[in-house]
PDB file of C-alpha atoms and ligand atoms in Angstrom:
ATOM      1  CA  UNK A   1       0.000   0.000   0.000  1.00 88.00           C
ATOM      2  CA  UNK A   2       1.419   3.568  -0.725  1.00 97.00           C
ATOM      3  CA  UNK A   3       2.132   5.639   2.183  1.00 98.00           C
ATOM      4  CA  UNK A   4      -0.442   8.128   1.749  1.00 98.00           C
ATOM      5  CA  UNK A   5      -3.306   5.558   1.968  1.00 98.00           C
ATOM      6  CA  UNK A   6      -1.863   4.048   4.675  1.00 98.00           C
ATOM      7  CA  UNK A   7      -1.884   6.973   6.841  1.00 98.00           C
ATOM      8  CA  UNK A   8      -5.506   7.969   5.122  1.00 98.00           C
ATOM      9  CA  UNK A   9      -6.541   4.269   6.305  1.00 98.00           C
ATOM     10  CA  UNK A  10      -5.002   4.516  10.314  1.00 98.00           C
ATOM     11  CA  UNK A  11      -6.858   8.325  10.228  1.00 98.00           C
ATOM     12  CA  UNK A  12     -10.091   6.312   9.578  1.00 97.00           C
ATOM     13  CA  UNK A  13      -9.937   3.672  11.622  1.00 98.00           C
ATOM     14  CA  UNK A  14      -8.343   6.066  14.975  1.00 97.00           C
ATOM     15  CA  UNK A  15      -5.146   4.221  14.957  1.00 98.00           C
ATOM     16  CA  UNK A  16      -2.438   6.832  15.667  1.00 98.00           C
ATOM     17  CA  UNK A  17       1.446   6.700  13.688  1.00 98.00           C
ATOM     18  CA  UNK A  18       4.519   7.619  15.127  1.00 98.00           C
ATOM     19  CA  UNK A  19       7.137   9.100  13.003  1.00 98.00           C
ATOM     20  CA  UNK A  20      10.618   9.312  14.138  1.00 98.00           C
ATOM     21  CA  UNK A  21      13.021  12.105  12.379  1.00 98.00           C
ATOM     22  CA  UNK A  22      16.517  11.779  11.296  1.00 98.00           C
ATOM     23  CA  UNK A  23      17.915  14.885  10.656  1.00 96.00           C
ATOM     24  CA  UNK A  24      21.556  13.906   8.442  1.00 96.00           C
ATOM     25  CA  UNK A  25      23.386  16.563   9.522  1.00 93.00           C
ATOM     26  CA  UNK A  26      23.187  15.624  13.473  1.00 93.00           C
ATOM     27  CA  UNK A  27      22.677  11.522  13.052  1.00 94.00           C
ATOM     28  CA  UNK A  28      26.377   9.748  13.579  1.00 93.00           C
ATOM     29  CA  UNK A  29      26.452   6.574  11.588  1.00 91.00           C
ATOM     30  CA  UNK A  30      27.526   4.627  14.462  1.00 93.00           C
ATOM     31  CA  UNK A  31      24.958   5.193  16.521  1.00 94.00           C
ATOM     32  CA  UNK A  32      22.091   3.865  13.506  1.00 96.00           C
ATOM     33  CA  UNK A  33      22.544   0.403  15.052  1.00 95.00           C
ATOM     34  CA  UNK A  34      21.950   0.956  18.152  1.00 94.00           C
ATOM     35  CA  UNK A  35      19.146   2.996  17.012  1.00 95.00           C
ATOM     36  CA  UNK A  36      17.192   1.174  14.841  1.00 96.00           C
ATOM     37  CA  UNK A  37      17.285  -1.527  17.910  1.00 95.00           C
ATOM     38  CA  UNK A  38      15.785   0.989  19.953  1.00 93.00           C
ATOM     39  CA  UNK A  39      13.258   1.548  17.018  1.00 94.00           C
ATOM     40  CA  UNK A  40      12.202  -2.229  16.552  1.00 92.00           C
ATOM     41  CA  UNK A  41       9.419  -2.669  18.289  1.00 83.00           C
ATOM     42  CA  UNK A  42       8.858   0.574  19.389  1.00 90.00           C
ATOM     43  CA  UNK A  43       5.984   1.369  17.670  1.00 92.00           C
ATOM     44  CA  UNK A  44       7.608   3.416  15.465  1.00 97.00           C
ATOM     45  CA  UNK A  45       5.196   3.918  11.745  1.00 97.00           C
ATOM     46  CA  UNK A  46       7.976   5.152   9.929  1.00 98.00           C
ATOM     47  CA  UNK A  47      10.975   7.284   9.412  1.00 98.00           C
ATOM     48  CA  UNK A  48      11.728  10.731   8.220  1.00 98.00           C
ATOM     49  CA  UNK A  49      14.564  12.256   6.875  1.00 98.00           C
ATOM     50  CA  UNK A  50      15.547  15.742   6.604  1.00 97.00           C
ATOM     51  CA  UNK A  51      17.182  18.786   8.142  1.00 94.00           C
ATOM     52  CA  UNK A  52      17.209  22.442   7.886  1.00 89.00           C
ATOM     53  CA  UNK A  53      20.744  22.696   6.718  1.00 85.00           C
ATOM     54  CA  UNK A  54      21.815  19.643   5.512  1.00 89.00           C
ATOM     55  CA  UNK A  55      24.916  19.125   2.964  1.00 87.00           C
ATOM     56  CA  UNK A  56      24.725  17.319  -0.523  1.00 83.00           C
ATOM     57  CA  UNK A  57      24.566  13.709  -0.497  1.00 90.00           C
ATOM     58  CA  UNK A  58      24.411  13.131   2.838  1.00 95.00           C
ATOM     59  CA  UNK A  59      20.769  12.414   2.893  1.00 97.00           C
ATOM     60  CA  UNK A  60      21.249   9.576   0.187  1.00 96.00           C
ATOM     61  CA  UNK A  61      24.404   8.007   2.506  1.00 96.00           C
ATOM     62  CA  UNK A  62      21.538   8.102   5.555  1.00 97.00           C
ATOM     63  CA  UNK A  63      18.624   6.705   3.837  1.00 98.00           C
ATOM     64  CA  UNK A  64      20.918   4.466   2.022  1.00 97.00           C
ATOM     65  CA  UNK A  65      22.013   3.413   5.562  1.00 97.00           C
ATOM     66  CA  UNK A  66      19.012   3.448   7.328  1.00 98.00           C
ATOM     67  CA  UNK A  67      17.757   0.443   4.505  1.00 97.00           C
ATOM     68  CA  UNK A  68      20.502  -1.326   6.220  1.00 97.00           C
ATOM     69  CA  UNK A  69      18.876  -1.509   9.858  1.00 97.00           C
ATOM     70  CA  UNK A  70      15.340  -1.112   8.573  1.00 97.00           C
ATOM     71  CA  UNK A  71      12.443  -2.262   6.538  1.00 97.00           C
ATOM     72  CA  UNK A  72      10.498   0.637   7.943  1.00 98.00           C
ATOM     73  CA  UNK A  73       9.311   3.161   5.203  1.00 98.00           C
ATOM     74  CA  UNK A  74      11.615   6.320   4.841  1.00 98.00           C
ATOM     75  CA  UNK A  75       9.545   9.632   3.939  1.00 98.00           C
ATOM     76  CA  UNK A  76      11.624  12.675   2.606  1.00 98.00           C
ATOM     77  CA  UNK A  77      10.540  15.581   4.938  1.00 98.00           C
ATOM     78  CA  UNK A  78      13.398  17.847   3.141  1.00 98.00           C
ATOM     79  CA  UNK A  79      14.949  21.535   3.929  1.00 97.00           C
ATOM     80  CA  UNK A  80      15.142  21.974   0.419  1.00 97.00           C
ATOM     81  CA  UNK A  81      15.345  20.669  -2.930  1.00 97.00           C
ATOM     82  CA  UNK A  82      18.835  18.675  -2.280  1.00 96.00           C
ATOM     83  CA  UNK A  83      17.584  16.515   0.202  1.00 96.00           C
ATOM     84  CA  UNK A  84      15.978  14.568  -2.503  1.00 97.00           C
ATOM     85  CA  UNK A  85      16.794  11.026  -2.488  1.00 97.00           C
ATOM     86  CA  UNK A  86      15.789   8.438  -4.868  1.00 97.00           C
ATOM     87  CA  UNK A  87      16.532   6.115  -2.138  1.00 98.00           C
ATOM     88  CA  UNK A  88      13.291   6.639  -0.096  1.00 98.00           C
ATOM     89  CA  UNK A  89       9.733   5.436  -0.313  1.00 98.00           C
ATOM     90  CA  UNK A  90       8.007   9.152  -0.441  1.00 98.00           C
ATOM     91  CA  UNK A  91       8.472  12.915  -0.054  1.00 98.00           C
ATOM     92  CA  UNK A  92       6.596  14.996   1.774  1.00 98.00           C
ATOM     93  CA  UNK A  93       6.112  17.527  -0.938  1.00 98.00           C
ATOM     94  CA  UNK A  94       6.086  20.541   1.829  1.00 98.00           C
ATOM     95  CA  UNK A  95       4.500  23.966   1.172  1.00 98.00           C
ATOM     96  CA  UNK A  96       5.071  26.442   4.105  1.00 98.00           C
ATOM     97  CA  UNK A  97       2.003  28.257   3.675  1.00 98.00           C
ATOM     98  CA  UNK A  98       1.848  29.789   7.066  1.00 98.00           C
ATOM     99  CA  UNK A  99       5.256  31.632   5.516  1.00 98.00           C
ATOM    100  CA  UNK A 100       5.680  34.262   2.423  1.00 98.00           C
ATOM    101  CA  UNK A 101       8.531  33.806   1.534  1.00 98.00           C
ATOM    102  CA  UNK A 102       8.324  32.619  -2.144  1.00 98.00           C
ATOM    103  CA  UNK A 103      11.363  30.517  -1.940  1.00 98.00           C
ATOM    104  CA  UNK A 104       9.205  28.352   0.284  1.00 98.00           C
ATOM    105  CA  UNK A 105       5.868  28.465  -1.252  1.00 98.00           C
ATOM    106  CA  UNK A 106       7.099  27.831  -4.895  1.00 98.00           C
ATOM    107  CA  UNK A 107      10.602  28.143  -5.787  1.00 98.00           C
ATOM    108  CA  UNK A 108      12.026  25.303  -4.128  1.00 98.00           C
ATOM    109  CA  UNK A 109       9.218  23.061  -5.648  1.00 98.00           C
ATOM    110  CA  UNK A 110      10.462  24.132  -8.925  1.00 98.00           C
ATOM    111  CA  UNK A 111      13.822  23.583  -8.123  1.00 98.00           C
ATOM    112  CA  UNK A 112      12.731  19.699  -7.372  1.00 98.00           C
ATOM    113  CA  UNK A 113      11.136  18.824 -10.509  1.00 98.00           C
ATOM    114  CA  UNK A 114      14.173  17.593 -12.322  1.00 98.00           C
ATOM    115  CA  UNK A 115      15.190  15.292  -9.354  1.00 97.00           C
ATOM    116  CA  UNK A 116      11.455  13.953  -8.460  1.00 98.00           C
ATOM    117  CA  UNK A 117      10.996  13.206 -12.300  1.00 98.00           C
ATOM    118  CA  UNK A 118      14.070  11.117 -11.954  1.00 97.00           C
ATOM    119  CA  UNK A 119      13.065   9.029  -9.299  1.00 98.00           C
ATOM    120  CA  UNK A 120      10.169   6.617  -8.130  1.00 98.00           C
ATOM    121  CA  UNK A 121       9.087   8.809  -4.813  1.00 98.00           C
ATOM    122  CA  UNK A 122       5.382   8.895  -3.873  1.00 98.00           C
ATOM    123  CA  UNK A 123       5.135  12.546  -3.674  1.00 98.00           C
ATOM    124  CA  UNK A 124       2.359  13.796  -1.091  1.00 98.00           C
ATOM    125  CA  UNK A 125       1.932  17.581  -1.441  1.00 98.00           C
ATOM    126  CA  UNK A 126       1.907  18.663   2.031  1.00 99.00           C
ATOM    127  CA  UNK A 127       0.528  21.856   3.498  1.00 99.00           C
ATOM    128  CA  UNK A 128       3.722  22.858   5.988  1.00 98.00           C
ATOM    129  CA  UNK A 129       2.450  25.424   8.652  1.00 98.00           C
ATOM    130  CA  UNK A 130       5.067  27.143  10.931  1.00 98.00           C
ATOM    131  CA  UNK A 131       3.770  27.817  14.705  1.00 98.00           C
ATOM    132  CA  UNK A 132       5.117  29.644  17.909  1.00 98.00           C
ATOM    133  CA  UNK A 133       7.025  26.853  20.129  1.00 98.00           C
ATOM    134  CA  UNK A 134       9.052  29.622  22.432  1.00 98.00           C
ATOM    135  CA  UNK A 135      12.163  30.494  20.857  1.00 96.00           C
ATOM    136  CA  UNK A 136      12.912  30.919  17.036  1.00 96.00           C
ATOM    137  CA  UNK A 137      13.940  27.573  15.420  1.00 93.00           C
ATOM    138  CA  UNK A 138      16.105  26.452  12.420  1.00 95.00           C
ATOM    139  CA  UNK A 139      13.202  26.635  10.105  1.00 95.00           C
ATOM    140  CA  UNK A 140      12.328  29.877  10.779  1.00 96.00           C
ATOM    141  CA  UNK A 141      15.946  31.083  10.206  1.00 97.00           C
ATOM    142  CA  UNK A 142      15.946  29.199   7.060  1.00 97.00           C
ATOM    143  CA  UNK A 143      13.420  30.065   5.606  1.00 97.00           C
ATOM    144  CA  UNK A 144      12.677  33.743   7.153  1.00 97.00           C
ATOM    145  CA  UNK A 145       9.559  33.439   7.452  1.00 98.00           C
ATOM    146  CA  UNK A 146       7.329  34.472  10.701  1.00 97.00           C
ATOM    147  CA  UNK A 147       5.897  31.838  12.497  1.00 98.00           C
ATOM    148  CA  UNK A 148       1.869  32.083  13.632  1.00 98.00           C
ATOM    149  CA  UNK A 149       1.367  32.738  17.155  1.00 98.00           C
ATOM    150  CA  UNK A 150       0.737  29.898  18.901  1.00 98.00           C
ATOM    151  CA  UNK A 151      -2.964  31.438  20.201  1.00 97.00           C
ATOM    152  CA  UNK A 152      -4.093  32.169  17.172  1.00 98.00           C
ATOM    153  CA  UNK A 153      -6.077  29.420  16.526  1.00 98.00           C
ATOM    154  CA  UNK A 154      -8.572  31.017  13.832  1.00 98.00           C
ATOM    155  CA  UNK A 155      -5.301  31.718  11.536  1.00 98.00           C
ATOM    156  CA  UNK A 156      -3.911  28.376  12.190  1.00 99.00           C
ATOM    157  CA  UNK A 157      -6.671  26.680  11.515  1.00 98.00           C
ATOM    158  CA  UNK A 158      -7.877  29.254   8.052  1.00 98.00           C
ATOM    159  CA  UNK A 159      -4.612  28.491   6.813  1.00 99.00           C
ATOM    160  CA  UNK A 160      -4.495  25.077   6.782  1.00 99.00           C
ATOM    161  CA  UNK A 161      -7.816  24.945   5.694  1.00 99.00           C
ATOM    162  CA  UNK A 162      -6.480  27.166   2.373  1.00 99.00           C
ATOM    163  CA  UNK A 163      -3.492  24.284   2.283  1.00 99.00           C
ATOM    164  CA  UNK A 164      -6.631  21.776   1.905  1.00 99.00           C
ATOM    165  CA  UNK A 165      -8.318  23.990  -0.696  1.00 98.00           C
ATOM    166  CA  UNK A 166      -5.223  23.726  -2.429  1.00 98.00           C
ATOM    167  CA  UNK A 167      -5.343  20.229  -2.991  1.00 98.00           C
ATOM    168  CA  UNK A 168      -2.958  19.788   0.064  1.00 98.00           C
ATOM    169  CA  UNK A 169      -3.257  16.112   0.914  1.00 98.00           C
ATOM    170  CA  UNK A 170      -1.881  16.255   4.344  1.00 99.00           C
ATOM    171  CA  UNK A 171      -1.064  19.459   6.720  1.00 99.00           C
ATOM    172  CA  UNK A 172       1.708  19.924   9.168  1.00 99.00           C
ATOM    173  CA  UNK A 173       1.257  21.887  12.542  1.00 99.00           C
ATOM    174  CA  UNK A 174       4.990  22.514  12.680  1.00 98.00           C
ATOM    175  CA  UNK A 175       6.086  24.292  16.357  1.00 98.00           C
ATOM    176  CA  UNK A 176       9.731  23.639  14.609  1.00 97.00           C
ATOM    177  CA  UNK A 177      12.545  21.366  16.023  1.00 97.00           C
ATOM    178  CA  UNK A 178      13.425  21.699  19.499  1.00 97.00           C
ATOM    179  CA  UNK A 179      10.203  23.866  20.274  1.00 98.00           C
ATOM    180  CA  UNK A 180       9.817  24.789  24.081  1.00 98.00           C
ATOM    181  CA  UNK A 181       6.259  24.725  23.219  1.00 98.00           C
ATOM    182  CA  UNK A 182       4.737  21.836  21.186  1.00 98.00           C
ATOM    183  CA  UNK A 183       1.658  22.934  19.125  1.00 98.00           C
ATOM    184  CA  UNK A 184      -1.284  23.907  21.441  1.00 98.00           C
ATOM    185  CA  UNK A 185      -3.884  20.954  22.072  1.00 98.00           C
ATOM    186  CA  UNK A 186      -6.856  23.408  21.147  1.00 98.00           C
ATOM    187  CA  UNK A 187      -5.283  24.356  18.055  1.00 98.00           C
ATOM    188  CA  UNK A 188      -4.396  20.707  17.004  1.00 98.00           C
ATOM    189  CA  UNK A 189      -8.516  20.099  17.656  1.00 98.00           C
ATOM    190  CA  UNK A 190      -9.920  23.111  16.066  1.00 98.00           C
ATOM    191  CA  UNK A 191      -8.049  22.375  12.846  1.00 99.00           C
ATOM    192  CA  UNK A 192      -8.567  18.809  13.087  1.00 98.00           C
ATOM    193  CA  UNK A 193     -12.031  19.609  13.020  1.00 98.00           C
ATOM    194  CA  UNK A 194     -11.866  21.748  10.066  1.00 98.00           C
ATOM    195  CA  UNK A 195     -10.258  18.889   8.095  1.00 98.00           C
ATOM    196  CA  UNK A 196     -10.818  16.043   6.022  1.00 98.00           C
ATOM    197  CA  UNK A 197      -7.345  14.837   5.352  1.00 98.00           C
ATOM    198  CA  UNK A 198      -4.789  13.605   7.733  1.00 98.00           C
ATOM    199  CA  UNK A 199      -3.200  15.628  10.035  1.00 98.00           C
ATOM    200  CA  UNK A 200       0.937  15.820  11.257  1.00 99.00           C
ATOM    201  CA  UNK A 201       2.064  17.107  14.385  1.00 99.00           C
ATOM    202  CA  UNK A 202       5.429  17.715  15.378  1.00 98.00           C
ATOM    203  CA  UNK A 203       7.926  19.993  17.369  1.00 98.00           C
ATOM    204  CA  UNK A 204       8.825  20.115  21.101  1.00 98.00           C
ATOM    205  CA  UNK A 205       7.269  16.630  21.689  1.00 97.00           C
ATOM    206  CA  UNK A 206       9.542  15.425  24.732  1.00 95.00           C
ATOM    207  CA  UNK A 207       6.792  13.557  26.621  1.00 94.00           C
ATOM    208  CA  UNK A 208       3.948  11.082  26.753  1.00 92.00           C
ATOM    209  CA  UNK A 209       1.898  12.972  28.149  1.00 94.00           C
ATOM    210  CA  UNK A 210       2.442  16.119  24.995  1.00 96.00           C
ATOM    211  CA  UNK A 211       2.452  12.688  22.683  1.00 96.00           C
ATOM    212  CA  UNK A 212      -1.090  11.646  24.144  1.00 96.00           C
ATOM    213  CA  UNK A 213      -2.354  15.141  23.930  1.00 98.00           C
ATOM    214  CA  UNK A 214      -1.388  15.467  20.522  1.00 98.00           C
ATOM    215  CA  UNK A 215      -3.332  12.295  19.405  1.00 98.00           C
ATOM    216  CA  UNK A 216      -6.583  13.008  22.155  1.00 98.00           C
ATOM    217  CA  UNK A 217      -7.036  16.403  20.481  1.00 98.00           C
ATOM    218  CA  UNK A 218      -6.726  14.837  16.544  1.00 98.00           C
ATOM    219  CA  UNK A 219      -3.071  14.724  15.688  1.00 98.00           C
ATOM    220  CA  UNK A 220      -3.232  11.083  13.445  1.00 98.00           C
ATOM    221  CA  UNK A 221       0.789  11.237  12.455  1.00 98.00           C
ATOM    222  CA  UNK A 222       3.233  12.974  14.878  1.00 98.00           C
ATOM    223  CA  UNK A 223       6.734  13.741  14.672  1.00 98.00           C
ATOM    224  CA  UNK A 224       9.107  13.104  17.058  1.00 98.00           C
ATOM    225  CA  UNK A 225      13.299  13.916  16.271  1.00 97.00           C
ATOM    226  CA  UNK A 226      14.920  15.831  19.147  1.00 96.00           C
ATOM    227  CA  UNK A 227      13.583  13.789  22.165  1.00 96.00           C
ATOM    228  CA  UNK A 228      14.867  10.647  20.364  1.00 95.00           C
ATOM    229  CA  UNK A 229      18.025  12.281  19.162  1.00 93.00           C
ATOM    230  CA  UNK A 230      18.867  13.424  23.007  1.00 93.00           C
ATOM    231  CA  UNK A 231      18.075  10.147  24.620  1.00 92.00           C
ATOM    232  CA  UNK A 232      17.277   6.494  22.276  1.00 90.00           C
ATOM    233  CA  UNK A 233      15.348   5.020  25.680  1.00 90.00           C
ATOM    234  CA  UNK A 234      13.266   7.652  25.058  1.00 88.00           C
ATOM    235  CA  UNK A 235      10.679   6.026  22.953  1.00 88.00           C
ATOM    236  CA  UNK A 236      10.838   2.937  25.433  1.00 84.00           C
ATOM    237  CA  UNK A 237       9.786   4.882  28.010  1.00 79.00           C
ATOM    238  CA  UNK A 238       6.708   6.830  26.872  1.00 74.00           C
ATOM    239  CA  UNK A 239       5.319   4.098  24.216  1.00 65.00           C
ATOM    240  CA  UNK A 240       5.840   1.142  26.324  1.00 62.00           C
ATOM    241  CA  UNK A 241       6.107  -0.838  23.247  1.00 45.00           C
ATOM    242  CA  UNK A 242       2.663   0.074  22.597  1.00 46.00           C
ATOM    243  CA  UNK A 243       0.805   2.939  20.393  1.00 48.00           C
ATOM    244  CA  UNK A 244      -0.853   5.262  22.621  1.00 45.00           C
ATOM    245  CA  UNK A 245      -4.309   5.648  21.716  1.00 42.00           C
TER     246      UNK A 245
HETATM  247  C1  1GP H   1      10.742  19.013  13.462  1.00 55.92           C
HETATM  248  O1  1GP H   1       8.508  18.386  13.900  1.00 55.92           O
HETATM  249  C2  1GP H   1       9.804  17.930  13.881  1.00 55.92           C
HETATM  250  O2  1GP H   1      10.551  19.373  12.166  1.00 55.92           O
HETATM  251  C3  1GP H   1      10.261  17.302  15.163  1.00 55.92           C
HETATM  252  O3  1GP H   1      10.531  18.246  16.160  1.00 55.92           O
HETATM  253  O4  1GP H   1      12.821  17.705  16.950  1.00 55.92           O
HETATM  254  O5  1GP H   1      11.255  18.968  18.414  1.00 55.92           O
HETATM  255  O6  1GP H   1      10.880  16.555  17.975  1.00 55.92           O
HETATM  256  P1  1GP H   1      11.404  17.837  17.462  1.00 55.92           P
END
């Protein structure tokens, strides 16, 4: 099954994915192993790749490597057009429509053509939207754009209802990487509500408790990188080897 239906099918039937997120630039291959043991029966849906300032190639050596310790699907969630690799299952073809900066709403997508036309990803336009977590993150340095207050749920949720008007097929409540702050449970239900197409979550997510109150309030994917990154027990300790629910 591609990995779009997949996570359309879980949405509709309330079973909640975990994503864990490799960012190339700050994974060491010797720690992968150990890692992906961690991983294994974990829980873990599937893993995504990508950083805000990652160099050439080394998103094809990680994917390339991850195949090594994992059968687990690898989505592209990429900082920019080079993070393309042929190597993985799907891309998240990301959008950041909460931003203006052109670069991110366009140019970069045009900039990927050549590679995605080259390869066999699943590409699953994404509607990326940039929140408040507490202190300014690598994607908003990268891509200069202002993120939406984190209480302003009526903009959150009008933009990523504009994403889905767009033909989005999935949006993003991103509170960015490392977030003090992960995305407020009212907004994650209020735009839940205003969807009909899968929903991601991610940013600041160091907890089970922020992990359960993601899902309880609609979240059916969410992201998890730093938490994992900091400490590989991690995912031990709040999924129990089970998915919370
Ligand atoms: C970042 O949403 C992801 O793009 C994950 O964030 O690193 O804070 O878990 P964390």
């Amino acid at each position: 099954m591609r990995i779009y239906d997949q996570i359309v099918t879980s949405s509709q039937q309330g079973r909640k994915l975990l994503a864990i997120l490799l960012d190339p630039d700050k994974v060491e291959e010797n720690h992968l192993e150990h890692m992906f043991n961690r991983i294994a029966n974990s829980g873990v849906d599937m893993i995504f790749v990508g950083g805000s300032s990652v160099e050439e190639k080394m998103t094809d050596n990680l994917v390339l490597k991850i195949r090594e310790y994992s059968e687990l699907p690898v989505v592209l969630f990429p900082g920019n057009y080079e993070q393309i690799s042929v190597h993985a299952d799907a891309i998240l073809f990301l959008s950041l429509i909460s931003g203006r900066n052109p670069e991110y709403l366009i140019e970069q997508q045009i900039k990927a053509v050549p590679h995605l036309q080259k390869s066999n990803l699943e590409i699953i336009p994404t509607g990326y939207i940039l929140i408040d977590g507490g202190k300014e993150t690598a994607v908003q340095r990268v891509s200069e754009t202002k993120p939406i207050s984190a209480q302003n749920v009526e903009e959150i949720s009008q933009t990523a209802v504009a994403g889905m008007y767009l033909g989005k097929k999935l949006i993003y409540l991103e509170a960015g990487s490392g977030a003090a702050t992960p995305v407020l449970p009212e907004v994650i239900k209020s735009v839940k509500k205003a969807l009909n197409i899968p929903l991601i979550v991610g940013g600041g997510i160091r907890s089970k408790s922020s992990l359960a109150k993601a899902y309880e309030n609609g979240a059916d994917l969410v992201v998890i990188g730093t938490a994992f990154e900091e400490n590989v027990e991690f995912l031990e300790k709040i999924v129990n080897n089970e998915h919370i629910c």
